[in-house]
Coordinates of C-alpha atoms and ligand atoms in Angstrom, one line a residue:
Chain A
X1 CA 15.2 -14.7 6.8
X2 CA 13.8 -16.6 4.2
X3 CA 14.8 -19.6 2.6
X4 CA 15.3 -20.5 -1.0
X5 CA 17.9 -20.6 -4.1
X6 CA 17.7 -18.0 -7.4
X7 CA 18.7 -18.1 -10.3
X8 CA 18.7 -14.8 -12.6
X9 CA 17.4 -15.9 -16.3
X10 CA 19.1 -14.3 -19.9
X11 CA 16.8 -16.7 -21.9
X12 CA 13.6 -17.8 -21.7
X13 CA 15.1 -21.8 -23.1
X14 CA 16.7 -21.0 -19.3
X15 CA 13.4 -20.4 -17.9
X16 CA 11.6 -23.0 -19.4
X17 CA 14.3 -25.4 -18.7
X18 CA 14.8 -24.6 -14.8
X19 CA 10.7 -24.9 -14.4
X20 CA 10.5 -28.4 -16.0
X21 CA 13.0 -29.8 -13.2
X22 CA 12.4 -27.6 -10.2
X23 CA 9.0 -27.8 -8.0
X24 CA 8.3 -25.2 -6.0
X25 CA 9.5 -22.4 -8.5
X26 CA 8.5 -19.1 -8.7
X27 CA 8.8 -16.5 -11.6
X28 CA 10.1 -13.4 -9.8
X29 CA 9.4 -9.9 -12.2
X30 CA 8.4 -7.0 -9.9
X31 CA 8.7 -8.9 -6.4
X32 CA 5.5 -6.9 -5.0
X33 CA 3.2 -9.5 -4.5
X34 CA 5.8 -12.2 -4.3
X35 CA 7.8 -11.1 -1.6
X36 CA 4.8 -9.9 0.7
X37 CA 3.5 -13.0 -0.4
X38 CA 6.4 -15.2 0.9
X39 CA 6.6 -12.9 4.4
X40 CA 3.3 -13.8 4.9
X41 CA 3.4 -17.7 4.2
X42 CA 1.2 -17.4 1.0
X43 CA 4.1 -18.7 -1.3
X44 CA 6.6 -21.2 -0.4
X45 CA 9.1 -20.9 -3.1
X46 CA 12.4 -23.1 -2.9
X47 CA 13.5 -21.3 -6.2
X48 CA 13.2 -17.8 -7.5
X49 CA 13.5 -17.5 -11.2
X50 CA 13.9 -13.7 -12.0
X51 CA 12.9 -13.3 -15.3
X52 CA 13.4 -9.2 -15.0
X53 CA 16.5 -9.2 -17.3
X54 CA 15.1 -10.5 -20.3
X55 CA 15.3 -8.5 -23.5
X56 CA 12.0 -10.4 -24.9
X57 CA 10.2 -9.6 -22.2
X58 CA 11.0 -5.9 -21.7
X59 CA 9.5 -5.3 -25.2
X60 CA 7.2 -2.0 -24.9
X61 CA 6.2 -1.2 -28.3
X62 CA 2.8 -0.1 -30.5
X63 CA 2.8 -1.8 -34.2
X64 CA 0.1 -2.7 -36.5
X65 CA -1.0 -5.4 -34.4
X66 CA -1.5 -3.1 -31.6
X67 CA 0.4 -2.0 -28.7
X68 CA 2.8 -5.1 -27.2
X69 CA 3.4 -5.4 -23.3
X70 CA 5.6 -7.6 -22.1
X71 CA 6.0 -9.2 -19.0
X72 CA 8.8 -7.2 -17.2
X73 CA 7.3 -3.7 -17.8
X74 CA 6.7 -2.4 -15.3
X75 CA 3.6 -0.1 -14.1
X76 CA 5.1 3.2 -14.0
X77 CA 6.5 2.1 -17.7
X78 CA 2.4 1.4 -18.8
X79 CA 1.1 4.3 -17.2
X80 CA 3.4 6.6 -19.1
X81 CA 3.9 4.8 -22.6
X82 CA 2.4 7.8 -24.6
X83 CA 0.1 5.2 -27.3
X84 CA -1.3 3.6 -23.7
X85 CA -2.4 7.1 -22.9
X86 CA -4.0 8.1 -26.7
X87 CA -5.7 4.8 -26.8
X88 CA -5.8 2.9 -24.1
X89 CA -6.8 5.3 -21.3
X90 CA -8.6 3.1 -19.1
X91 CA -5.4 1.0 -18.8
X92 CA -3.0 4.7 -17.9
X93 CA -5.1 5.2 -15.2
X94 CA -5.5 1.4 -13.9
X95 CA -1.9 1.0 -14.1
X96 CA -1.6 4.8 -12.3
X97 CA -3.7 4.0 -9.3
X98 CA -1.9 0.3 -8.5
X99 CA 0.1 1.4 -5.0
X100 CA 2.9 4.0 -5.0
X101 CA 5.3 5.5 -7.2
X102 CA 8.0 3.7 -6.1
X103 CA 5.9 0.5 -6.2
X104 CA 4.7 1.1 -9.9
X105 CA 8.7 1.4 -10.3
X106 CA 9.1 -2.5 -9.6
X107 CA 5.5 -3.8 -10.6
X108 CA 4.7 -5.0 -13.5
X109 CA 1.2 -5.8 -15.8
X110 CA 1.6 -9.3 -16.2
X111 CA 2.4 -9.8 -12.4
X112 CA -0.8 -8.2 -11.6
X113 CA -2.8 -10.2 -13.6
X114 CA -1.0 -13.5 -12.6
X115 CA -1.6 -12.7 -9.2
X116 CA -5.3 -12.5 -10.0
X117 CA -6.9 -10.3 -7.9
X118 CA -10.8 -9.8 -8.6
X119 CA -9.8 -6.4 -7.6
X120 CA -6.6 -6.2 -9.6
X121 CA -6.6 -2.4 -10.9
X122 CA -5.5 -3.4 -14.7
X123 CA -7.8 -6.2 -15.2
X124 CA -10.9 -4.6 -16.1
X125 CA -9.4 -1.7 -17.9
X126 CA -8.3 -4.7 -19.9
X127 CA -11.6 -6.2 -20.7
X128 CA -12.8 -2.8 -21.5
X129 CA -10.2 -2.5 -24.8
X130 CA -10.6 -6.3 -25.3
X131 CA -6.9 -7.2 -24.4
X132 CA -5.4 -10.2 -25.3
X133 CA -2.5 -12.3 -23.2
X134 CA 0.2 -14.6 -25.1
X135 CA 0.9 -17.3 -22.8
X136 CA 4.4 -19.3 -23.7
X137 CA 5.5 -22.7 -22.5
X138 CA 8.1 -24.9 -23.3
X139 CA 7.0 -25.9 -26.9
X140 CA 3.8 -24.1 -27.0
X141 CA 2.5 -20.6 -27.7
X142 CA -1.1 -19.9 -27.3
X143 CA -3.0 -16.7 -27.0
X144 CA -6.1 -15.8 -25.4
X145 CA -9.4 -12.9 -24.4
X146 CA -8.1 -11.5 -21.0
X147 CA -11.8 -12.7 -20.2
X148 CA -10.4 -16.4 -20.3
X149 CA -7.5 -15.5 -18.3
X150 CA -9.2 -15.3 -15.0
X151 CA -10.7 -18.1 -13.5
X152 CA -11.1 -17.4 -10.0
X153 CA -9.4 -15.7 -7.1
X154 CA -5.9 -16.3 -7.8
X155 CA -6.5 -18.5 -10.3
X156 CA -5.9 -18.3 -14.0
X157 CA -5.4 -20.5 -17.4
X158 CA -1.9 -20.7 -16.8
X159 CA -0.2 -24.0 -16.7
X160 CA 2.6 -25.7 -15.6
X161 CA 5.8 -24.5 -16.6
X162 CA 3.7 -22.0 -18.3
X163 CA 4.3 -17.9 -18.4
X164 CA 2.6 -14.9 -19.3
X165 CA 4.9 -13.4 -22.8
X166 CA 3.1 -10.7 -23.2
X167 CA -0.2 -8.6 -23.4
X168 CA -2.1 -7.0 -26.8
X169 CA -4.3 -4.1 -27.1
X170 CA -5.2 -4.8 -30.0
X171 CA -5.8 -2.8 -33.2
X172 CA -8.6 -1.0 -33.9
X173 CA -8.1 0.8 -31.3
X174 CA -11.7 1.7 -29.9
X175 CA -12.4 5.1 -31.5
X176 CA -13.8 6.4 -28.6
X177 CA -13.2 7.9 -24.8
X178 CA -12.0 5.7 -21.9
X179 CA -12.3 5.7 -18.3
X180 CA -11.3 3.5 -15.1
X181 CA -12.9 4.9 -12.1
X182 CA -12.0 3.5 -8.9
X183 CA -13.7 3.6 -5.2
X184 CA -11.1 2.5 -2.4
X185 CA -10.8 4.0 1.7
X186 CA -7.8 6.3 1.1
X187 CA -7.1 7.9 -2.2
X188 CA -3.7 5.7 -2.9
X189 CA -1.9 2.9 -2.0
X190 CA -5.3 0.8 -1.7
X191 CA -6.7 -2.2 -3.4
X192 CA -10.4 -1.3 -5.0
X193 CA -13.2 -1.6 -3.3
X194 CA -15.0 -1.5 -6.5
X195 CA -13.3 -0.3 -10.2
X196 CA -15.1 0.3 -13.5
X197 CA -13.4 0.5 -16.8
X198 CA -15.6 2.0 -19.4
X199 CA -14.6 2.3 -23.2
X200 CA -16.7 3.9 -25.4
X201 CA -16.6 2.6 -29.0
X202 CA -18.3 5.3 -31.6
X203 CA -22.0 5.0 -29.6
X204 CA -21.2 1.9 -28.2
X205 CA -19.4 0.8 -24.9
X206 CA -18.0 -2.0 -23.1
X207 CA -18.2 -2.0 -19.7
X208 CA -16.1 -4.3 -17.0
X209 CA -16.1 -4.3 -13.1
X210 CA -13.6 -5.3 -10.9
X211 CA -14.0 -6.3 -6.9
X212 CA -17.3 -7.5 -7.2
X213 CA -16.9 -11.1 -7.9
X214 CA -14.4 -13.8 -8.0
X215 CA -12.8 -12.4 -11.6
X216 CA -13.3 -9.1 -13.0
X217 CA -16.5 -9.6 -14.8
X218 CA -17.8 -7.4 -17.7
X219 CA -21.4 -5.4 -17.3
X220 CA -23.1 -7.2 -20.4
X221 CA -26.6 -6.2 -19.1
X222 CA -25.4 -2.7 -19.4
X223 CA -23.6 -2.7 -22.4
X224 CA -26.6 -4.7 -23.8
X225 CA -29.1 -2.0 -23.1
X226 CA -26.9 0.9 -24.5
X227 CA -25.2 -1.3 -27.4
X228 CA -28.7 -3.0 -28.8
X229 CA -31.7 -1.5 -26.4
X230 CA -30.1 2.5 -27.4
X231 CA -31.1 3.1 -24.1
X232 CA -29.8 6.3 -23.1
X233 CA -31.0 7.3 -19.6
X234 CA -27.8 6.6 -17.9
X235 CA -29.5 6.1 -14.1
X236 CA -31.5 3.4 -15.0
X237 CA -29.2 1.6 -17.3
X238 CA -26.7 2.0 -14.8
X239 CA -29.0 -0.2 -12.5
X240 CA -28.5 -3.6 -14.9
X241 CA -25.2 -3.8 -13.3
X242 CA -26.9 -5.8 -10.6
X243 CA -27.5 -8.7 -12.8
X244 CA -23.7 -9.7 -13.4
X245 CA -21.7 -9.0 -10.1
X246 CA -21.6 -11.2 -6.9
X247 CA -19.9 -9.1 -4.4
X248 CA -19.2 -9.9 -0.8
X249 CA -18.5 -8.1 2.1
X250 CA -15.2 -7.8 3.5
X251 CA -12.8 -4.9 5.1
X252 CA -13.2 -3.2 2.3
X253 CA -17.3 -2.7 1.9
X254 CA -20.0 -4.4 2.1
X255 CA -21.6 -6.8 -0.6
X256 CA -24.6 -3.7 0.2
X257 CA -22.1 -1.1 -0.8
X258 CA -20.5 -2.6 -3.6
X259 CA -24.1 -2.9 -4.8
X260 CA -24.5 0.5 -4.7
X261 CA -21.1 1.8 -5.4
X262 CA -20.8 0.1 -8.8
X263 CA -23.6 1.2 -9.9
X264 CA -22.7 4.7 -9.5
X265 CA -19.5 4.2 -11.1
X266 CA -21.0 2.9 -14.2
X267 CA -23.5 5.6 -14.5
X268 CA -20.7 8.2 -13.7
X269 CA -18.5 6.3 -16.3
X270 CA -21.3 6.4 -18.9
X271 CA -21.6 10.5 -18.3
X272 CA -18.0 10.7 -18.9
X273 CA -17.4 8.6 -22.0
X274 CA -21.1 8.7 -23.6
X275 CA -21.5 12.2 -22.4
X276 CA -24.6 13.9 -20.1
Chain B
X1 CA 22.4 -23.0 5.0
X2 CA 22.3 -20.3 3.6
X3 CA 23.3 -19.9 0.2
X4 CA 25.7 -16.7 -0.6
X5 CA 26.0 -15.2 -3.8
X6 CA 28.3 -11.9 -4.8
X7 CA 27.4 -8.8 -5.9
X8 CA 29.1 -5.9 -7.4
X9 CA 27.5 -2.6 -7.5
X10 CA 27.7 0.7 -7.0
X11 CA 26.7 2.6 -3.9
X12 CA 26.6 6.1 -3.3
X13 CA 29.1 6.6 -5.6
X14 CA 31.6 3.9 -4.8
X15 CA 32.1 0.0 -6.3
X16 CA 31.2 -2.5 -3.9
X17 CA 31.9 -6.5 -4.3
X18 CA 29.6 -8.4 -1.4
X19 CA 28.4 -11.4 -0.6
X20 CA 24.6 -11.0 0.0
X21 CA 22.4 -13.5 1.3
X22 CA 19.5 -15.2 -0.7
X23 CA 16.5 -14.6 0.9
X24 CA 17.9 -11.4 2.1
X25 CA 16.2 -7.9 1.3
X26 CA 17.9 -5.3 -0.5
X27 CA 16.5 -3.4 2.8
X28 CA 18.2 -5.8 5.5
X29 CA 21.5 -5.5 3.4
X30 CA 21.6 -1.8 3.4
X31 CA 21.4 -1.5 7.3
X32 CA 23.2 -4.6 8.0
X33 CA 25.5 -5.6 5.5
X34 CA 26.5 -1.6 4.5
X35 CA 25.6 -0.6 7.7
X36 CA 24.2 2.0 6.3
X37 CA 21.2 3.0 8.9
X38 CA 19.8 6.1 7.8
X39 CA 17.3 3.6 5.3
X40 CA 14.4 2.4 7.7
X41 CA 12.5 -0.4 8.6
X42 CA 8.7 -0.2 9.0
X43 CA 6.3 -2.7 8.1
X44 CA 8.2 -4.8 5.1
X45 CA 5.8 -4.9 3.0
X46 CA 5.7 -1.9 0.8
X47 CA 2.8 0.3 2.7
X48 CA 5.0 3.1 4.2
X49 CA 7.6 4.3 2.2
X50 CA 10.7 4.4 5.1
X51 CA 12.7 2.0 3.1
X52 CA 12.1 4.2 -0.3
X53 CA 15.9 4.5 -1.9
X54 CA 17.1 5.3 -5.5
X55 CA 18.3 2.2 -7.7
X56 CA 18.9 3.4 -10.8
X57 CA 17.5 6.6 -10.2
X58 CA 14.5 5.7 -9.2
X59 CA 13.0 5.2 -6.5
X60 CA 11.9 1.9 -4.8
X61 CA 11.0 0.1 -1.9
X62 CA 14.0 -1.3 -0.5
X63 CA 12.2 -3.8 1.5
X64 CA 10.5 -5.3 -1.6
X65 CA 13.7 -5.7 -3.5
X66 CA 16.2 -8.8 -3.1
X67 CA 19.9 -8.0 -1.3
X68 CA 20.9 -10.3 -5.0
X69 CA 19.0 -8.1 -7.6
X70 CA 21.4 -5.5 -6.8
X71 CA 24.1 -6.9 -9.1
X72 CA 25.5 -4.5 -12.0
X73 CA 23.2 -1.5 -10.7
X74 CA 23.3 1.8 -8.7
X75 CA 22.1 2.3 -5.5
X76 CA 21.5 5.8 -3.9
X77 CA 20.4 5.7 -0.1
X78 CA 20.3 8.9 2.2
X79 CA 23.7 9.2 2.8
X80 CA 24.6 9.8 -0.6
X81 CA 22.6 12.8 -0.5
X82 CA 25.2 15.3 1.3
X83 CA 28.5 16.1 -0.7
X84 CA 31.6 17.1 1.2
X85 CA 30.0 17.7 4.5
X86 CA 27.2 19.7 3.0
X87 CA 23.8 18.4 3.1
X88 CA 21.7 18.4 0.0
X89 CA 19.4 21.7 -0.2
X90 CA 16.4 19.6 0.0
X91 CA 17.5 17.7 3.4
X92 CA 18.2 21.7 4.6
X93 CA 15.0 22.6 3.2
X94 CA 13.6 19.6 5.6
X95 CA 15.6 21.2 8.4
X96 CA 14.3 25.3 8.1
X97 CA 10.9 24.0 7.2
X98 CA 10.7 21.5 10.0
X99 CA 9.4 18.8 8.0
X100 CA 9.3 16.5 10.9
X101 CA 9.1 15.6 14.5
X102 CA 10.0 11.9 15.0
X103 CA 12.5 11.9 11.7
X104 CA 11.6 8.1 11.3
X105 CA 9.9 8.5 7.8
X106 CA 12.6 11.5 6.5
X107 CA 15.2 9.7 5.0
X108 CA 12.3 7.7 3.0
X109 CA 10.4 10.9 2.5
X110 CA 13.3 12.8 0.9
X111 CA 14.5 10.0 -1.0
X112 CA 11.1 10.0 -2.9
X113 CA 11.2 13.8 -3.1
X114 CA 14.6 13.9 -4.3
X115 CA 13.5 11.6 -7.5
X116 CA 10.2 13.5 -7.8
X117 CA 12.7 16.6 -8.2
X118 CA 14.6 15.1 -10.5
X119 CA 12.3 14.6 -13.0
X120 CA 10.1 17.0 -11.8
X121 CA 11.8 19.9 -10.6
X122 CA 8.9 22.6 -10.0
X123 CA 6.5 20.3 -9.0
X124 CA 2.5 21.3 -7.6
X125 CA 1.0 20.6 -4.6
X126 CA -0.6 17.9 -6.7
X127 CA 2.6 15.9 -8.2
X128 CA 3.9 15.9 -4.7
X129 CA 1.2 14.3 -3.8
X130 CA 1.3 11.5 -6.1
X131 CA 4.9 11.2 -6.1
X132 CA 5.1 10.6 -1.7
X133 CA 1.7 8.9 -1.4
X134 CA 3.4 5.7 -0.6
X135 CA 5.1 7.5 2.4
X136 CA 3.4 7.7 5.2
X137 CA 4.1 10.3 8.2
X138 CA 2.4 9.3 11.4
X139 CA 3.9 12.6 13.0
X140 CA 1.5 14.1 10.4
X141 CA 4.5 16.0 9.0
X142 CA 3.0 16.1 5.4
X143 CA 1.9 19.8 5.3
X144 CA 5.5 20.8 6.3
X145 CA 7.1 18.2 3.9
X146 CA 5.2 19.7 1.2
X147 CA 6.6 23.0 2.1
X148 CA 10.0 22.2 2.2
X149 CA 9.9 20.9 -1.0
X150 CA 8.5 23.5 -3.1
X151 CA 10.7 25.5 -0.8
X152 CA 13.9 23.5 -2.4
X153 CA 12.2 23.6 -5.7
X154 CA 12.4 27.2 -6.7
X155 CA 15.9 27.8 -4.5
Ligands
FES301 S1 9.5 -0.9 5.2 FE1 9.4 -0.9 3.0 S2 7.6 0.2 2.6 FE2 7.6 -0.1 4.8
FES302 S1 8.2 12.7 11.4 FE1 7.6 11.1 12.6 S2 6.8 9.7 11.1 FE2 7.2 11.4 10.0

């Protein structure tokens, strides 16, 4: 068994307060990644702060800023939130194809993002619709791109004592179609191999990859072709995505085959939000 | 030590008051706090579904819960399926469809079909598959399961 105190949160003043004096803390929402985590000696906590029962936090709502995520909604709650699914469709189906059901019942957005994945299934349908995260700490809010977010495997902007509030699609929504298409070994309950988010924005698109390098990174010699070049032969365009990934190999593919694979899903993405 | 910490809740129907452990899963307090066994154990770590149970309704990996989170809320496991002696029809549609060989992933497998029914209740070959793809059957049972479900679907 594992050892550690917790301490269920009604406030964030609570949070904030119980992260200034405690090392070794950990902010428990969904558990998913934490707890496999922790059984595998990846996190050490000596505290779990469970910041589920928050009524700020569990705010799902779409206004003229946007739609609102915050941190303890879970996955199942994203996938199904009916503005998510007009407007944001590359995020329903990220958030769709993270795990199981029953998995997607506990998980939450902001989780997946914190625990930074390059491969992380809602990232890159995030860059695609230009998302925004509010980060809150003890006497400061500050906001920033989701491209900013990531910095590395595992690693992102946020600082000590720091959490993720909430996440922004914001308004205009783009006025076009979306798509995340992902390429893993079994057809659930897998991690990418490669994932392409592609939002189409009245002729134009935007374009981001996930599993290919160390953060999700966005196809900008694609979109650049399409966007400025008009380039409209979707094979060769599809090609540029070469110039802004990194992959490596690992059990999942090859850095060949994530070569290869991504650049099918972006011309396949392209077909189905640009059309044929 | 281990610290202790009490929690009511509600399982199958009846108010509990417990001490669970910190540090304890919601899983390992099921089978050996409740000593209720029909919830299994296979890898811990979310991947096969033999833990699935219904908090709130819905269902979860009971391994990837904490024994302490259960405070306030309502827990369903397998044994709160059958009502006075009587199985549930979709554990007797499991039964005349032989939906298994082993048993070891059932209780987890009809736990997620019984939420999928509940919101679902005629549900395609397609929204099963969704719903129990975080159960996993190395019998190789699925085609059956599948069966007994639409089976308890349209009864
Ligand atoms: S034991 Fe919980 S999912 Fe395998
Ligand atoms: S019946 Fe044996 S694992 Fe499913």
């Amino acid at each position: 068994m594992l050892s550690y105190d917790y301490v269920k949160c009604s406030d964030l003043k609570q949070v904030f307060d119980v992260l200034q004096i405690h090392d070794h803390a950990y902010l428990l929402a969904g558990g998913t990644d934490l707890l496999v985590g922790m059984r595998g000696g990846k996190f050490a906590p000596r505290l779990l702060v469970d910041i589920k029962g928050l009524e700020e936090l569990k705010v799902l709502k779409e206004n003229a800023a946007g739609i609102t995520i915050g941190a303890a909604v879970t996955l199942n709650q994203v996938a199904a939130f009916e503005p998510i699914v007009k407007s944001a469709a590359p995020l329903a189906a990220g958030a769709h194809s993270v795990g199981s059901y029953p998995i997607r019942n506990r998980a939450t957005l902001a989780g997946n993002l914190c625990n930074a994945s390059p491969a992380a299934d809602t990232a890159a349908p995030l860059y695609s619709l230009a998302a925004v995260i509010n980060l809150l700490g003890p006497d400061k809010q500050r906001s920033m791109p989701i491209g900013e977010f990531f910095l590395g495997p595992g690693k992102t902007a946020l600082q000590n004592g720091e959490l993720v509030h909430s996440i922004l699609i914001p308004k205009p929504y783009p006025a076009g179609k979306g798509v995340y298409l992902k390429a893993s070994r079994t057809g659930s309950v897998d991690l990418a191999t490669v994932g392409v988010a592609v939002q189409s924005w009245g002729g134009k698109v935007r374009i981001a990859v996930g599993a290919v390098a160390p953060t999700p990174v966005r196809a900008l010699a694609v979109e650049k072709a399409v966007n400025e070049g008009g380039e409209k032969d979707w094979t060769k365009v599809a090609k540029l995505v070469h110039d802004d990934i990194s992959p490596i190999t690992d059990l999942r593919g090859s850095r060949e085959y994530r070569y290869h694979i991504a650049e099918v899903l972006v011309r396949r993405g392209l077909e189905l939000t640009m059309g044929v | 030590m281990t610290k202790k910490v009490i929690v009511n809740f509600t399982v199958n129907g009846d108010h509990e008051t417990r001490e669970a452990e910190v540090g304890q899963t919601l899983l390992r307090f099921i089978r050996e706090e409740l000593h209720l066994t029909g919830t299994k154990e296979g890898c811990e770590i979310g991947e096969c579904g033999a833990c699935t149970v219904l908090l709130e309704g819905k269902p979860v990996n009971s391994c990837l819960v904490l024994a302490v989170e259960l405070e306030g809320k309502e827990l369903v496991t397998i044994e709160g399926l059958s009502k006075n002696g009587e199985l549930d029809k979709l554990q007797q549609a499991f039964i005349d469809k032989f939906a298994f060989q082993c048993g070891y992933c059932t209780p987890g497998m009809i736990m997620a079909a019984k939420a999928l029914l509940d919101r679902n209740p005629n549900p395609t070959d397609q929204d099963i598959n969704v719903a129990l793809s975080g159960n996993l059957c190395r019998c190789g049972a699925y085609q059956e399961i599948r069966e007994a479900i639409k089976a308890s679907a349209i009864k």
